[in-house]
PDB file of C-alpha atoms and ligand atoms in Angstrom:
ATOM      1  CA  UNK A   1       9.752  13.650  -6.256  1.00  0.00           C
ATOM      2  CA  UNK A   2      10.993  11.730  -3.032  1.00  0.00           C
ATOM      3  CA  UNK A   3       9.194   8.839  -2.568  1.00  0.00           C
ATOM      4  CA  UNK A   4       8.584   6.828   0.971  1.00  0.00           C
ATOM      5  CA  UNK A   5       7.072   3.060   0.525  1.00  0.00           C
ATOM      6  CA  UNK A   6       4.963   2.184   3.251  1.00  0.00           C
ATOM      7  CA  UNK A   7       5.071  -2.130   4.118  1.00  0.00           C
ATOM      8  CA  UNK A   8       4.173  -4.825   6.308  1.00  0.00           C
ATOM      9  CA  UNK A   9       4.312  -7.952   4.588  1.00  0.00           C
ATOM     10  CA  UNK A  10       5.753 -10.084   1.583  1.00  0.00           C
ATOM     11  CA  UNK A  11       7.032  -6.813   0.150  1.00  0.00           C
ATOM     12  CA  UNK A  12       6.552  -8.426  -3.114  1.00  0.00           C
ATOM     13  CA  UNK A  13       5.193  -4.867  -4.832  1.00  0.00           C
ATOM     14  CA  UNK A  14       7.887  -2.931  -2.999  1.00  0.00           C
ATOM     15  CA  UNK A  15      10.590  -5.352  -4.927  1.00  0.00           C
ATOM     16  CA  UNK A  16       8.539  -4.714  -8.224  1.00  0.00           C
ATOM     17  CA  UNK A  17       8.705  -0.962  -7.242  1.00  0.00           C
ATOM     18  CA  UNK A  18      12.651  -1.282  -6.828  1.00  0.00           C
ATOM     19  CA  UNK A  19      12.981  -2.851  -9.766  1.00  0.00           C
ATOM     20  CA  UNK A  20      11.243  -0.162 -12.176  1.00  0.00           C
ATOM     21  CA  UNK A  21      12.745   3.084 -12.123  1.00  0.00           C
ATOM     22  CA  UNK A  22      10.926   4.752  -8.990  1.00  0.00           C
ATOM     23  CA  UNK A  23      12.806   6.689  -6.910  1.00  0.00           C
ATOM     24  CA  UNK A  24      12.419   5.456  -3.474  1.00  0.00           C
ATOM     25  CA  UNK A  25      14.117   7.339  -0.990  1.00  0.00           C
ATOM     26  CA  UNK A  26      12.714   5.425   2.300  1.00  0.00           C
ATOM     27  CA  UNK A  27      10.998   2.433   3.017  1.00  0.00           C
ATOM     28  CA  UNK A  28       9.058   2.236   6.514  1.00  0.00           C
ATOM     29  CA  UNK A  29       7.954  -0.912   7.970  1.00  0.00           C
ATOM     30  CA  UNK A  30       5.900  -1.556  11.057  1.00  0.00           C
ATOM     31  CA  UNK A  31       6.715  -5.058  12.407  1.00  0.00           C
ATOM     32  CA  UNK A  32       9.483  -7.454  11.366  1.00  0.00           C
ATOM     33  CA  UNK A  33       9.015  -8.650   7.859  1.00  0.00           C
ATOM     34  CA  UNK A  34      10.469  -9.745   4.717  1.00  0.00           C
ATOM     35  CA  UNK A  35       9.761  -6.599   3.393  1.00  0.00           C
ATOM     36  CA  UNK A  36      12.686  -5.542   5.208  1.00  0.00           C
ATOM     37  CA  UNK A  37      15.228  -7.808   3.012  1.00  0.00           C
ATOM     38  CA  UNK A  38      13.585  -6.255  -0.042  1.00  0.00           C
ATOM     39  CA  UNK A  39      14.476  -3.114   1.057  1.00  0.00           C
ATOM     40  CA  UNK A  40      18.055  -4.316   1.787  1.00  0.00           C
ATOM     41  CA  UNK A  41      18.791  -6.473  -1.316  1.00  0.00           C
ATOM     42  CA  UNK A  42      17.882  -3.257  -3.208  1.00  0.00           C
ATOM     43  CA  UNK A  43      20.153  -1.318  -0.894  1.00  0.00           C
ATOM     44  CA  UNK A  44      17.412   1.277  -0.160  1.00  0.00           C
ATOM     45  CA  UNK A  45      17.100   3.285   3.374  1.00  0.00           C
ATOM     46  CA  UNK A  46      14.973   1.459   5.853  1.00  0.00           C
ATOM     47  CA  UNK A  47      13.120   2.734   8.804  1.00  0.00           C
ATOM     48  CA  UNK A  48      11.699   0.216  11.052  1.00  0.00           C
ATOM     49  CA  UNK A  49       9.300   1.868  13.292  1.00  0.00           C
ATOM     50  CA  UNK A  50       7.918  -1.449  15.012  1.00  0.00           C
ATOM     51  CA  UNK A  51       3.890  -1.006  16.615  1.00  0.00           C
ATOM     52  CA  UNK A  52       4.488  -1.191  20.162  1.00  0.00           C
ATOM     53  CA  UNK A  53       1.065  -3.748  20.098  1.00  0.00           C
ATOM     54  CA  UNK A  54      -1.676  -4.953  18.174  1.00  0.00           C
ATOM     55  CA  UNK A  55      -4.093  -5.041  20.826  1.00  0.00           C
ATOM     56  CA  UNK A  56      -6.817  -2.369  22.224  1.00  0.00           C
ATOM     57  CA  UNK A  57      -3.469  -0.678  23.785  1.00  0.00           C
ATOM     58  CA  UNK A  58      -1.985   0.342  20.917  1.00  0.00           C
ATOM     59  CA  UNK A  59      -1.493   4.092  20.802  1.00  0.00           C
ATOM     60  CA  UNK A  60      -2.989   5.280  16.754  1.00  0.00           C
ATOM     61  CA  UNK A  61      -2.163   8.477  17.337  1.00  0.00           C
ATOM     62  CA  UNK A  62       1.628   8.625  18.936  1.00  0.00           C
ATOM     63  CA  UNK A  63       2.141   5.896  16.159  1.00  0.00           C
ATOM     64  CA  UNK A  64       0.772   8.001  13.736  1.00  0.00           C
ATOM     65  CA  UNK A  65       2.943  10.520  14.566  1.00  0.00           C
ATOM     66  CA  UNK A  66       6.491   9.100  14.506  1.00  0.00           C
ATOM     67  CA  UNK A  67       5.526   7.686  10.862  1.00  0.00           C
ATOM     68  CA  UNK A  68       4.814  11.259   9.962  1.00  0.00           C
ATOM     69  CA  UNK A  69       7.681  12.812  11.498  1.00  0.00           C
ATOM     70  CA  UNK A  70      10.095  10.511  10.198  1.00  0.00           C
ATOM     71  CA  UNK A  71       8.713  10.968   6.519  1.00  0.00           C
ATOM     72  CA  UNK A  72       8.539  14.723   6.861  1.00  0.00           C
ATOM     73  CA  UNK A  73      12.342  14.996   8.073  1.00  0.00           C
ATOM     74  CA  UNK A  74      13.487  12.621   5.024  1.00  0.00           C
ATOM     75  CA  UNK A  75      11.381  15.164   3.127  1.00  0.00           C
ATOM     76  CA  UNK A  76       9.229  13.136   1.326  1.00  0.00           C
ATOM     77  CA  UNK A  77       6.678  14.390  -0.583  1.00  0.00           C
ATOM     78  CA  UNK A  78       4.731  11.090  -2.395  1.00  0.00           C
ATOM     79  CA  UNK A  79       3.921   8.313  -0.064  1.00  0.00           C
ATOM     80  CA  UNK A  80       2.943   4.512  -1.524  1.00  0.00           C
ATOM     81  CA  UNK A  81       1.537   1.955   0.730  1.00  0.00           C
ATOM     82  CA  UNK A  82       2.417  -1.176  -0.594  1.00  0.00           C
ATOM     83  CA  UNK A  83       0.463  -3.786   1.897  1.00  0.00           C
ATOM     84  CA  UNK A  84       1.064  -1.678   5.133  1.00  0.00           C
ATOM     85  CA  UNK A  85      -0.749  -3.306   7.871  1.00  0.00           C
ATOM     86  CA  UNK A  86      -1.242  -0.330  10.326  1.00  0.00           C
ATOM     87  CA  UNK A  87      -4.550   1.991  10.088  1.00  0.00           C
ATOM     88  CA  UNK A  88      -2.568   5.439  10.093  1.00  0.00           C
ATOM     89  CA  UNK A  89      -4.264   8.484  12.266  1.00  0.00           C
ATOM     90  CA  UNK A  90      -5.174  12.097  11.012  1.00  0.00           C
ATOM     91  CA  UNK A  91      -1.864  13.392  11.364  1.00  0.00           C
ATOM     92  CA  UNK A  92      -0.342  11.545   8.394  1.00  0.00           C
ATOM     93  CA  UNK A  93      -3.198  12.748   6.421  1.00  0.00           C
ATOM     94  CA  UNK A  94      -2.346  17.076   7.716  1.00  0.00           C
ATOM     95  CA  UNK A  95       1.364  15.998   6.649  1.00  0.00           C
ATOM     96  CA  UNK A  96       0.454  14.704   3.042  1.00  0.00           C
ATOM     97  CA  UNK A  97      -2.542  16.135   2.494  1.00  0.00           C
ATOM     98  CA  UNK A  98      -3.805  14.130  -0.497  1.00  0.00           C
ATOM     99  CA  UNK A  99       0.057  12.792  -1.342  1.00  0.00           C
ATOM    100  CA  UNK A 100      -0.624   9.147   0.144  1.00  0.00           C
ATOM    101  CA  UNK A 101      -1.635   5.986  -2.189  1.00  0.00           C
ATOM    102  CA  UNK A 102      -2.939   2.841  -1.420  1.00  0.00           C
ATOM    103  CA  UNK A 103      -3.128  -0.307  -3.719  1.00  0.00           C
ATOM    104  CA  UNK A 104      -5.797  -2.590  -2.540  1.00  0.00           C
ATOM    105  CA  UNK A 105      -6.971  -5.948  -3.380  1.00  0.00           C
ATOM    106  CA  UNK A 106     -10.782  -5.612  -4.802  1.00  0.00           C
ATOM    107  CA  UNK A 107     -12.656  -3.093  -7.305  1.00  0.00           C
ATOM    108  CA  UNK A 108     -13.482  -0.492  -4.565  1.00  0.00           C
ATOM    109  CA  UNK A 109     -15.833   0.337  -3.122  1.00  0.00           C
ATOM    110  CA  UNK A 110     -16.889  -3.392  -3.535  1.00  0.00           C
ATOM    111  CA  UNK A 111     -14.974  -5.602  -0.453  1.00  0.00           C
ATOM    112  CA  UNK A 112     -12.805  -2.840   1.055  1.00  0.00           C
ATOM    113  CA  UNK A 113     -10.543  -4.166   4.584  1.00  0.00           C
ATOM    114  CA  UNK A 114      -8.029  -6.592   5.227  1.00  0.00           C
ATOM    115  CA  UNK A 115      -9.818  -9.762   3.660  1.00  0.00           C
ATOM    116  CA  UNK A 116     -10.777  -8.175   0.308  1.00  0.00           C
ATOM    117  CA  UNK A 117      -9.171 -11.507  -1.765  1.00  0.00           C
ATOM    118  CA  UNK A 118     -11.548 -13.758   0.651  1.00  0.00           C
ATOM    119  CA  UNK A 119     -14.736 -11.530   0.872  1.00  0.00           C
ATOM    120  CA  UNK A 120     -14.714 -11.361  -2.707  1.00  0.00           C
ATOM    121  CA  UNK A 121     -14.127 -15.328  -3.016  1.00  0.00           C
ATOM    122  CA  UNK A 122     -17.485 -15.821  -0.390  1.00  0.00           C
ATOM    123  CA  UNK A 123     -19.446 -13.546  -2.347  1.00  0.00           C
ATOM    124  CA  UNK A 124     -19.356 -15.511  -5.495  1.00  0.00           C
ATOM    125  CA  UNK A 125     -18.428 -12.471  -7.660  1.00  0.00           C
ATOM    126  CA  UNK A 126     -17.014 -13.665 -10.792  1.00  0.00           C
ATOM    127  CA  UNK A 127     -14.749 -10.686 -11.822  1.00  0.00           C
ATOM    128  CA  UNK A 128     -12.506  -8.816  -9.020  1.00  0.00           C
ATOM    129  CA  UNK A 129      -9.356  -6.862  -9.448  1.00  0.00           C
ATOM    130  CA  UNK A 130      -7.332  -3.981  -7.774  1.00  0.00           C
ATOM    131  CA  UNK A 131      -7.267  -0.200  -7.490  1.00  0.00           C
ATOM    132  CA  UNK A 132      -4.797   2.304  -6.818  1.00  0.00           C
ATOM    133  CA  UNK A 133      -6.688   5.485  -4.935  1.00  0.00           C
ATOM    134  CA  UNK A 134      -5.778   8.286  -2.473  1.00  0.00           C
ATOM    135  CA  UNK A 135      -5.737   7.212   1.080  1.00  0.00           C
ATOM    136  CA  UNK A 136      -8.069   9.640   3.202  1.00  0.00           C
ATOM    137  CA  UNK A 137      -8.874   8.961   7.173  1.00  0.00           C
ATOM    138  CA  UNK A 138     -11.946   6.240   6.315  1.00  0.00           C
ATOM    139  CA  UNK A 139      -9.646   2.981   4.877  1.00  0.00           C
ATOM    140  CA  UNK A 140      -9.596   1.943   1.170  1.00  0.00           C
ATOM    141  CA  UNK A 141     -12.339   5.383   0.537  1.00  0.00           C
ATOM    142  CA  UNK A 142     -10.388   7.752  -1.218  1.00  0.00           C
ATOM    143  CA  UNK A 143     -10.624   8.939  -4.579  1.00  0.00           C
ATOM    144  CA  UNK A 144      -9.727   6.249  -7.044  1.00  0.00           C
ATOM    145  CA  UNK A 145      -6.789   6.582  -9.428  1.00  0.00           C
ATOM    146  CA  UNK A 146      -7.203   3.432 -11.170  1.00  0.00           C
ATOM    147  CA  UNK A 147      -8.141   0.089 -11.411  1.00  0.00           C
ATOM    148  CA  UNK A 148      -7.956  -3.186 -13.592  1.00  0.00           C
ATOM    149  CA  UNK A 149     -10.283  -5.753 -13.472  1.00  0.00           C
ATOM    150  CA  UNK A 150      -9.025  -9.951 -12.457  1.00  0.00           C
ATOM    151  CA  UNK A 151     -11.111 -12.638 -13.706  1.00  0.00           C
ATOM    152  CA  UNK A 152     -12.467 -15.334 -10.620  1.00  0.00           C
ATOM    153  CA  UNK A 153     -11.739 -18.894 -12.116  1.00  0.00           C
ATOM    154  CA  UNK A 154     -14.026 -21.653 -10.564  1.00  0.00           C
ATOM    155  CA  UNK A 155     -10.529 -23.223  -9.069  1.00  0.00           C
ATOM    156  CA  UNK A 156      -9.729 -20.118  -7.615  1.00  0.00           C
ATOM    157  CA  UNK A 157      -8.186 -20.093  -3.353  1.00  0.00           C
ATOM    158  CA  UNK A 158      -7.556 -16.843  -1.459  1.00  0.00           C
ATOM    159  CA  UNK A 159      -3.572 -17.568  -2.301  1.00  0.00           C
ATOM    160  CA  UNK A 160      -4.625 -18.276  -6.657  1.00  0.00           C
ATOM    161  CA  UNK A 161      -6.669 -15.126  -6.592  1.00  0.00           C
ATOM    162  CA  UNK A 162      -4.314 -12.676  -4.779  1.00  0.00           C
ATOM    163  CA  UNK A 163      -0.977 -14.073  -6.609  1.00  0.00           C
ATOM    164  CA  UNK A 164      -3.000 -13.005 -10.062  1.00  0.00           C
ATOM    165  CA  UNK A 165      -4.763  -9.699  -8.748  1.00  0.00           C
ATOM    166  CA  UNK A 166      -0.740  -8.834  -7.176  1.00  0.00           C
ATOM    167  CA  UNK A 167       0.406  -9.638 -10.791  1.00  0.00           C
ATOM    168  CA  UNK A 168      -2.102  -7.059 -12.438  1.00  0.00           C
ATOM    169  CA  UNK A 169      -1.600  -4.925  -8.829  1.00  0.00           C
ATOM    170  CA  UNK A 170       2.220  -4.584  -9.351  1.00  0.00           C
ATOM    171  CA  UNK A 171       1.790  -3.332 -12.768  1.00  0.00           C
ATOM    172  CA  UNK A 172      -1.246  -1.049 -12.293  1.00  0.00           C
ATOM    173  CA  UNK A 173       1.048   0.530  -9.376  1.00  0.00           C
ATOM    174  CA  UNK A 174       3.748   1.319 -10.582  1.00  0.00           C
ATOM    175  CA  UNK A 175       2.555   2.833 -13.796  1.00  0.00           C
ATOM    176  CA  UNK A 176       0.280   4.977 -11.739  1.00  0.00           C
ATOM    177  CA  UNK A 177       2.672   6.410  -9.252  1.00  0.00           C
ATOM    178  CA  UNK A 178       5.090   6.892 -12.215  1.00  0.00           C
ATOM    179  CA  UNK A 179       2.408   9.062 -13.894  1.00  0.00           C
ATOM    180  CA  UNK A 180       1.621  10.946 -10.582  1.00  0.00           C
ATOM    181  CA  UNK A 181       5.638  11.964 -10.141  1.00  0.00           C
ATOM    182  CA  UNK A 182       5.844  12.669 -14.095  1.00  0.00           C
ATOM    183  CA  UNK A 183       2.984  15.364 -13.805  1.00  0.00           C
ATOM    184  CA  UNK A 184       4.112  16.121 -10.219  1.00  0.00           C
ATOM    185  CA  UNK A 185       0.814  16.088  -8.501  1.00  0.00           C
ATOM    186  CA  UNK A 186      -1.732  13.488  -7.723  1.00  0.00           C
ATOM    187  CA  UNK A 187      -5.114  15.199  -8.460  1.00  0.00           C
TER     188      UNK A 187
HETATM  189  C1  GRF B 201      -1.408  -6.305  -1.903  1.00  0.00           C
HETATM  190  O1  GRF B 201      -2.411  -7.118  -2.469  1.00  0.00           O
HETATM  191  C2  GRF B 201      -1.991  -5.007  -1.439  1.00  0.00           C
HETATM  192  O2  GRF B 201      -3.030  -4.527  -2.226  1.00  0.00           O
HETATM  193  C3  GRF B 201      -2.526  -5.387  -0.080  1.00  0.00           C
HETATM  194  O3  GRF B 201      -1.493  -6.199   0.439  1.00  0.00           O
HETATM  195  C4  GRF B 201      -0.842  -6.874  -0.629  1.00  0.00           C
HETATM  196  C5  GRF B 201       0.637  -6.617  -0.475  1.00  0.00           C
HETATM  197  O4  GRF B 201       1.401  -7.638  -1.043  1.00  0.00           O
HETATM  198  N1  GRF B 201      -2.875  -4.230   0.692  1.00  0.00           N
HETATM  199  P1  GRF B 201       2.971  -7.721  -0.846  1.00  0.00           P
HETATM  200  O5  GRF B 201       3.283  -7.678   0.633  1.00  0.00           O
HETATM  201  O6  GRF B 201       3.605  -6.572  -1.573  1.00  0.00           O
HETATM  202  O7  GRF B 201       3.362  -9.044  -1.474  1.00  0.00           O
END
């Protein structure tokens, strides 16, 4: 199964995902980032496809479309988003109709968004974690995969608590999308 990592930031699950046996074909990034290094020191194909803006100006849907386009012509057919930081239109979702995951930072449907780690930390909950799910249209929504549960020590910052839940996260990840191209579907 040809397999397309999605990434914006640290990369640091993309370099865990490199160094199991997954067999990433492409990685696409949307902005300059260290990601991108990952992706080289592992010697795997990179697509930079750099947001034109992150303000009210930024076109979703022509973005949208040159992600999709380039994934369908490198005929990918699974699609991980490892800490991608761009909302992704309908037209992804036509092109890989239920063949896009998403890690995220927080026992969904509890502190969904881009501040999951800190939301979780104002809240006072005393357990979080991370689940793996199918992206839809609505962000961190779609049917969950799996998920593994991080304990909240009283010490705990925003950088404590994510390094631990990206410790479980990396794991849970991998092992999931693993299973997913073993059986050859997601569902
Ligand atoms: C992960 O916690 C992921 O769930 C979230 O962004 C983080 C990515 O980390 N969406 P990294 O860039 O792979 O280090």
């Amino acid at each position: 199964m040809r397999l397309a990592v999605l990434a914006s930031g640290t990369g640091t699950i993309l370099d865990a995902m490199a160094h199991s046996k997954l067999p990433i074909s492409l990685v696409v990034v949307d902005r300059p980032c260290k990601a991108e290094k990952i992706a080289a020191n592992h010697g795997l194909a990179l697509e930079l496809i750099e947001r034109s803006s992150f303000g009210n100006d930024f076109n979703r849907v022509s973005y949208t479309q040159q992600v999709t386009e380039r994934l369908l012509a490198a005929e990918i057919e699974l699609v991980a988003m490892a800490g991608f930081g761009t909302i992704l239109g309908q037209s992804i979702h036509d092109g890989f109709t239920g063949r896009i995951l998403n890690t995220h930072p927080s026992l969904l449907p509890a502190f969904p968004g881009w501040h999951a780690v800190q939301d979780a930390l104002n809240h006072g909950v005393k357990v979080t974690g991370c689940t793996v799910h199918i992206a839809t249209l609505e962000v961190d929504a779609g049917p969950i995969l799996a998920q593994q549960a991080v304990t909240i020590e009283p010490e705990d910052t925003v950088d404590t608590l994510h390094e631990r839940i990206k410790m479980v996260e990396r794991d849970l990840y991998i092992r999931t999308i693993q299973k997913v191209i073993d059986r050859g579907y997601v569902l």
